[in-house]
Tab-separated table of C-alpha atoms and ligand atoms in Angstrom:
chain	number	residue	atom	x	y	z
N	240	MET	CA	28.213	123.710	258.413
N	241	ALA	CA	27.134	127.367	258.375
N	242	VAL	CA	26.653	127.478	262.137
N	243	GLU	CA	30.015	125.816	262.669
N	244	VAL	CA	31.702	128.647	260.750
N	245	LEU	CA	29.668	131.289	262.620
N	246	THR	CA	30.660	129.879	266.016
N	247	THR	CA	34.396	129.688	265.202
N	248	ALA	CA	36.124	132.728	266.758
N	249	ASP	CA	39.637	132.833	265.292
N	250	GLY	CA	39.771	134.567	261.897
N	251	ARG	CA	42.178	132.202	260.105
N	252	ALA	CA	40.391	129.161	261.574
N	253	LYS	CA	37.011	130.557	260.524
N	254	ALA	CA	38.300	131.175	256.993
N	255	ALA	CA	39.794	127.676	256.765
N	256	LEU	CA	36.598	125.973	257.947
N	257	SER	CA	34.535	128.134	255.608
N	258	ARG	CA	36.674	127.085	252.619
N	259	LEU	CA	36.514	123.420	253.651
N	260	HIS	CA	32.711	123.430	253.947
N	261	ALA	CA	32.341	125.350	250.685
N	262	ALA	CA	34.514	122.744	248.933
N	263	THR	CA	32.351	119.927	250.341
N	264	TRP	CA	29.177	121.624	249.111
N	265	GLN	CA	30.642	122.366	245.689
N	266	ALA	CA	31.973	118.816	245.269
N	267	ALA	CA	28.480	117.422	245.856
N	268	ARG	CA	26.927	119.910	243.431
N	269	THR	CA	29.534	119.073	240.769
N	270	GLU	CA	28.478	115.418	241.068
N	271	GLY	CA	24.903	116.562	240.495
N	272	ARG	CA	23.791	116.015	244.073
N	273	MET	CA	21.888	118.541	246.180
N	274	PRO	CA	22.965	118.070	249.804
N	275	PRO	CA	19.974	118.393	252.156
N	276	VAL	CA	19.516	121.896	253.558
N	277	GLY	CA	19.177	121.225	257.266
N	278	ARG	CA	17.944	123.330	260.145
N	279	ALA	CA	20.250	124.855	262.731
N	280	THR	CA	19.973	128.011	264.772
N	281	PRO	CA	22.683	130.535	263.921
N	282	PRO	CA	24.014	132.575	266.868
N	283	ALA	CA	22.615	136.126	267.242
N	284	ARG	CA	26.205	137.309	266.764
N	285	PRO	CA	29.085	135.305	265.316
N	286	ALA	CA	32.010	134.306	267.509
N	287	ARG	CA	34.886	136.799	267.410
N	288	PRO	CA	38.539	136.601	268.519
N	289	ASP	CA	39.669	138.543	271.637
N	290	ARG	CA	41.540	140.910	269.343
N	291	PRO	CA	40.797	143.272	267.600
N	292	GLU	CA	39.182	145.374	270.260
N	293	LEU	CA	35.794	146.479	268.883
N	294	LEU	CA	35.088	150.191	269.242
N	295	ASP	CA	32.311	152.580	268.366
N	296	PRO	CA	33.210	153.885	264.856
N	297	ARG	CA	33.629	157.412	266.304
N	298	ASP	CA	36.396	156.115	268.589
N	299	VAL	CA	38.360	154.257	265.896
N	300	PRO	CA	41.424	156.475	265.284
N	301	ARG	CA	41.726	157.923	261.777
N	302	ARG	CA	45.065	157.665	260.047
N	303	ARG	CA	46.378	159.432	256.972
N	304	PRO	CA	46.452	157.159	253.890
N	305	GLY	CA	49.762	158.823	252.882
N	306	SER	CA	51.708	156.972	255.581
N	307	GLN	CA	52.588	153.300	255.907
N	308	GLN	CA	50.701	153.263	259.235
N	309	GLY	CA	47.672	154.725	257.459
N	310	ARG	CA	47.797	152.035	254.784
N	311	ILE	CA	48.089	149.322	257.438
N	312	ALA	CA	45.022	150.801	259.146
N	313	MET	CA	43.085	150.725	255.848
N	314	LEU	CA	44.005	147.072	255.241
N	315	HIS	CA	43.092	146.224	258.820
N	316	ALA	CA	39.659	147.758	258.273
N	317	VAL	CA	39.283	145.735	255.040
N	318	ALA	CA	40.270	142.501	256.839
N	319	HIS	CA	37.577	143.223	259.430
N	320	ILE	CA	34.981	143.778	256.688
N	321	GLU	CA	35.976	140.532	254.945
N	322	LEU	CA	35.729	138.524	258.174
N	323	ASN	CA	32.247	139.909	258.800
N	324	ALA	CA	31.356	139.142	255.185
N	325	VAL	CA	32.305	135.454	255.696
N	326	ASP	CA	29.812	135.340	258.551
N	327	LEU	CA	27.137	137.323	256.699
N	328	HIS	CA	27.096	134.856	253.805
N	329	TRP	CA	26.917	131.786	256.063
N	330	ASP	CA	24.302	133.525	258.202
N	331	ILE	CA	21.942	134.007	255.239
N	332	VAL	CA	22.301	130.279	254.463
N	333	ALA	CA	21.380	129.190	257.996
N	334	ARG	CA	18.965	131.887	259.123
N	335	PHE	CA	16.429	131.723	256.308
N	336	ALA	CA	16.363	127.949	255.741
N	337	ASP	CA	12.603	127.978	256.457
N	338	THR	CA	12.007	129.947	253.259
N	339	PRO	CA	12.057	127.428	250.388
N	340	MET	CA	14.633	128.586	247.849
N	341	PRO	CA	16.102	126.963	244.720
N	342	ALA	CA	19.458	125.203	245.016
N	343	GLY	CA	21.130	128.106	243.200
N	344	PHE	CA	20.436	130.380	246.173
N	345	TYR	CA	22.670	128.169	248.349
N	346	ASP	CA	25.262	127.756	245.592
N	347	ASP	CA	25.618	131.524	245.305
N	348	TRP	CA	26.048	132.239	249.022
N	349	VAL	CA	28.373	129.290	249.619
N	350	LYS	CA	30.542	130.538	246.743
N	351	SER	CA	30.440	134.093	248.158
N	352	ALA	CA	31.406	132.865	251.637
N	353	ASP	CA	34.309	130.929	250.124
N	354	GLU	CA	35.490	134.051	248.275
N	355	GLU	CA	35.219	136.233	251.408
N	356	SER	CA	37.370	133.679	253.241
N	357	LYS	CA	39.973	133.950	250.500
N	358	HIS	CA	39.764	137.791	250.693
N	359	PHE	CA	40.309	137.709	254.469
N	360	ASN	CA	43.371	135.482	254.026
N	361	LEU	CA	44.808	137.644	251.224
N	362	ILE	CA	44.483	140.843	253.280
N	363	CYS	CA	45.910	139.133	256.392
N	364	ASP	CA	48.898	138.029	254.288
N	365	CYS	CA	49.447	141.675	253.228
N	366	LEU	CA	49.196	142.910	256.827
N	367	GLU	CA	51.696	140.297	257.974
N	368	GLU	CA	54.079	141.184	255.161
N	369	MET	CA	53.896	144.815	256.367
N	370	GLY	CA	54.767	143.779	259.917
N	371	SER	CA	51.218	143.899	261.325
N	372	HIS	CA	48.352	141.409	261.660
N	373	TYR	CA	44.575	141.258	262.021
N	374	GLY	CA	43.903	142.107	265.653
N	375	ALA	CA	46.759	144.613	265.993
N	376	LEU	CA	44.418	147.640	265.734
N	377	PRO	CA	40.926	148.390	267.016
N	378	ALA	CA	38.032	147.728	264.630
N	379	HIS	CA	34.484	148.897	263.961
N	380	ALA	CA	31.925	147.448	266.438
N	381	GLY	CA	28.788	148.104	264.372
N	382	MET	CA	29.494	145.679	261.552
N	383	TRP	CA	26.870	143.088	262.561
N	384	ARG	CA	24.072	145.618	262.967
N	385	ALA	CA	22.640	145.131	259.478
N	386	ALA	CA	22.412	141.387	260.138
N	387	GLU	CA	20.606	141.891	263.442
N	388	ASP	CA	18.219	144.458	261.982
N	389	THR	CA	17.237	142.083	259.158
N	390	ALA	CA	17.335	138.799	261.114
N	391	ASP	CA	13.619	138.215	260.402
N	392	ASP	CA	13.407	139.577	256.886
N	393	LEU	CA	15.145	137.835	253.984
N	394	MET	CA	14.227	140.531	251.453
N	395	GLY	CA	15.447	143.204	253.885
N	396	ARG	CA	18.698	141.272	254.322
N	397	LEU	CA	19.238	141.076	250.541
N	398	ALA	CA	18.396	144.765	250.086
N	399	VAL	CA	20.739	146.007	252.819
N	400	VAL	CA	23.686	143.597	252.809
N	401	PRO	CA	24.584	142.749	249.193
N	402	MET	CA	22.635	145.525	247.436
N	403	VAL	CA	23.673	148.436	249.714
N	404	LEU	CA	26.744	147.499	251.774
N	405	GLU	CA	28.563	145.289	249.278
N	406	ALA	CA	27.601	147.671	246.435
N	407	ARG	CA	29.305	150.446	248.423
N	408	GLY	CA	32.476	148.351	248.253
N	409	LEU	CA	32.331	148.629	244.445
N	410	ASP	CA	32.225	152.451	244.776
N	411	VAL	CA	35.253	152.780	247.088
N	412	THR	CA	37.604	149.959	246.040
N	413	PRO	CA	39.094	151.639	242.903
N	414	GLY	CA	40.215	154.623	245.034
N	415	MET	CA	41.872	152.268	247.525
N	416	ILE	CA	43.627	150.374	244.730
N	417	ASP	CA	45.049	153.751	243.547
N	418	ILE	CA	46.388	154.567	247.016
N	419	PHE	CA	48.241	151.238	247.241
N	420	ALA	CA	49.440	151.423	243.613
N	421	ARG	CA	50.944	154.887	244.236
N	422	ALA	CA	52.706	153.536	247.330
N	423	GLY	CA	54.109	150.604	245.310
N	424	GLU	CA	52.358	148.016	247.530
N	425	THR	CA	51.951	145.453	244.751
N	426	ARG	CA	50.689	142.643	246.943
N	427	ALA	CA	47.863	144.769	248.368
N	428	VAL	CA	46.959	145.974	244.855
N	429	GLU	CA	46.707	142.364	243.640
N	430	ALA	CA	44.577	141.364	246.650
N	431	MET	CA	42.210	144.279	246.151
N	432	GLU	CA	41.889	143.566	242.441
N	433	VAL	CA	40.724	140.023	243.292
N	434	ILE	CA	38.246	141.464	245.800
N	435	TYR	CA	36.978	144.062	243.312
N	436	ALA	CA	36.376	141.459	240.588
N	437	GLU	CA	34.593	138.988	242.891
N	438	GLU	CA	32.444	141.449	244.838
N	439	VAL	CA	30.525	142.334	241.653
N	440	HIS	CA	29.112	138.801	241.770
N	441	HIS	CA	28.031	139.088	245.408
N	442	VAL	CA	26.036	142.211	244.578
N	443	SER	CA	24.555	140.473	241.532
N	444	TYR	CA	23.477	137.451	243.628
N	445	GLY	CA	21.747	139.887	245.986
N	446	SER	CA	19.923	141.546	243.115
N	447	LYS	CA	19.064	138.192	241.505
N	448	TRP	CA	17.436	136.691	244.620
N	449	PHE	CA	15.814	139.966	245.613
N	450	HIS	CA	14.113	140.113	242.219
N	451	PHE	CA	13.225	136.419	242.465
N	452	LEU	CA	11.407	136.985	245.782
N	453	CYS	CA	9.659	140.099	244.453
N	454	GLY	CA	8.429	137.988	241.549
N	455	ARG	CA	7.265	135.233	243.883
N	456	HIS	CA	5.196	137.758	245.875
N	457	ASP	CA	4.146	139.851	242.849
N	458	LEU	CA	5.827	142.999	244.189
N	459	ASP	CA	7.434	145.927	242.363
N	460	PRO	CA	11.177	145.467	243.041
N	461	LYS	CA	12.151	149.143	242.979
N	462	ASP	CA	9.429	150.280	245.403
N	463	VAL	CA	10.090	147.387	247.785
N	464	PHE	CA	13.835	148.047	247.662
N	465	HIS	CA	13.295	151.708	248.613
N	466	ASP	CA	10.942	150.765	251.476
N	467	LEU	CA	13.287	148.123	252.894
N	468	VAL	CA	16.447	150.238	252.685
N	469	ARG	CA	14.646	153.153	254.384
N	470	ARG	CA	13.431	150.786	257.108
N	471	TYR	CA	16.672	148.942	257.830
N	472	PHE	CA	19.555	151.116	256.664
N	473	HIS	CA	20.415	154.072	258.825
N	474	GLY	CA	21.433	157.038	256.700
N	475	ALA	CA	21.547	158.009	253.039
N	476	LEU	CA	23.636	156.321	250.345
N	477	LYS	CA	26.818	158.217	249.471
N	478	PRO	CA	27.626	159.228	245.910
N	479	PRO	CA	29.676	159.055	243.769
N	480	PHE	CA	28.411	155.637	242.695
N	481	ASN	CA	30.268	153.186	240.478
N	482	GLU	CA	27.464	153.138	237.927
N	483	GLU	CA	29.244	150.761	235.558
N	484	LYS	CA	29.948	148.020	238.124
N	485	ARG	CA	26.548	148.513	239.749
N	486	ALA	CA	24.920	148.026	236.340
N	487	GLU	CA	27.014	144.907	235.778
N	488	ALA	CA	25.691	143.620	239.126
N	489	GLY	CA	22.057	144.275	238.210
N	490	LEU	CA	21.575	147.491	240.209
N	491	PRO	CA	20.040	150.193	238.001
N	492	PRO	CA	20.380	153.897	238.903
N	493	ASP	CA	16.695	154.308	239.796
N	494	PHE	CA	17.278	151.848	242.674
N	495	TYR	CA	19.990	153.824	244.452
N	496	TRP	CA	19.796	157.481	243.355
N	497	PRO	CA	16.474	158.161	245.151
N	498	LEU	CA	18.160	156.981	248.398
N	499	ALA	CA	21.263	159.153	247.954
N	500	GLU	CA	22.356	162.099	250.041
N	501	ARG	CA	20.924	165.260	248.541
N	502	PRO	CA	23.587	167.669	247.336
N	503	THR	CA	23.239	171.082	249.046
N	504	THR	CA	20.651	173.131	247.160
N	505	GLN	CA	21.820	176.153	245.223
N	506	ASP	CA	18.873	178.518	245.842
T	926	FE2	FE1	35.044	140.315	250.093
T	927	FE2	FE1	31.266	140.122	249.247
């Protein structure tokens, strides 16, 4: 099921299949059954539609958030992130099936993948209402890099994807909600409020299973987190951090502050 989602190229079709498979999984779990976790080889990179054109981030044109075109560009970038997030959550299910994990590990990532599919659809609906669509603008080509870098390392994957990248979403989403609220784009505000509420859980699942694996291997979570982020994540973390939501998601300040950009020294 995971590989089927990963190898579906069209965004709406990928989201629909993802929601269908998540519903099948959740129906079995509600009946108290644990469907067998099979083995399948996920593709190195997920299938992607012909559009959007994928560009180096330096070549993606910047637009002012004050204009309607700028807001469309921001939503387009969010749609691209959500589509990649659908694939990231199914990829973790398929790629690390050789590591024995409790059923709850699969429940959490299937639920996350389902939510990302809903987020992609919500943002696509907003784009279409504004006269655009996913694929109308170029998008960031580097989005799958974190997955490739951590393809052999489950703890590295958890450290970088939910605990760094998705946690960053918690830092920046309130500012985006403000921009759309000031512009009176109610539909986009509602979509981003759903995203903001649900992403806290994705970060918390990352932290939960990261700590679980540290416990299994008798490792100090904070030290291992710092080592893995330095190994796999290119660049420093950017403050300001959303300390409240990060705390709610099980990310304490001593995890992320030591990895933050240093403010310029005053001496
Ligand atoms: Fe999302
Ligand atoms: Fe997420």
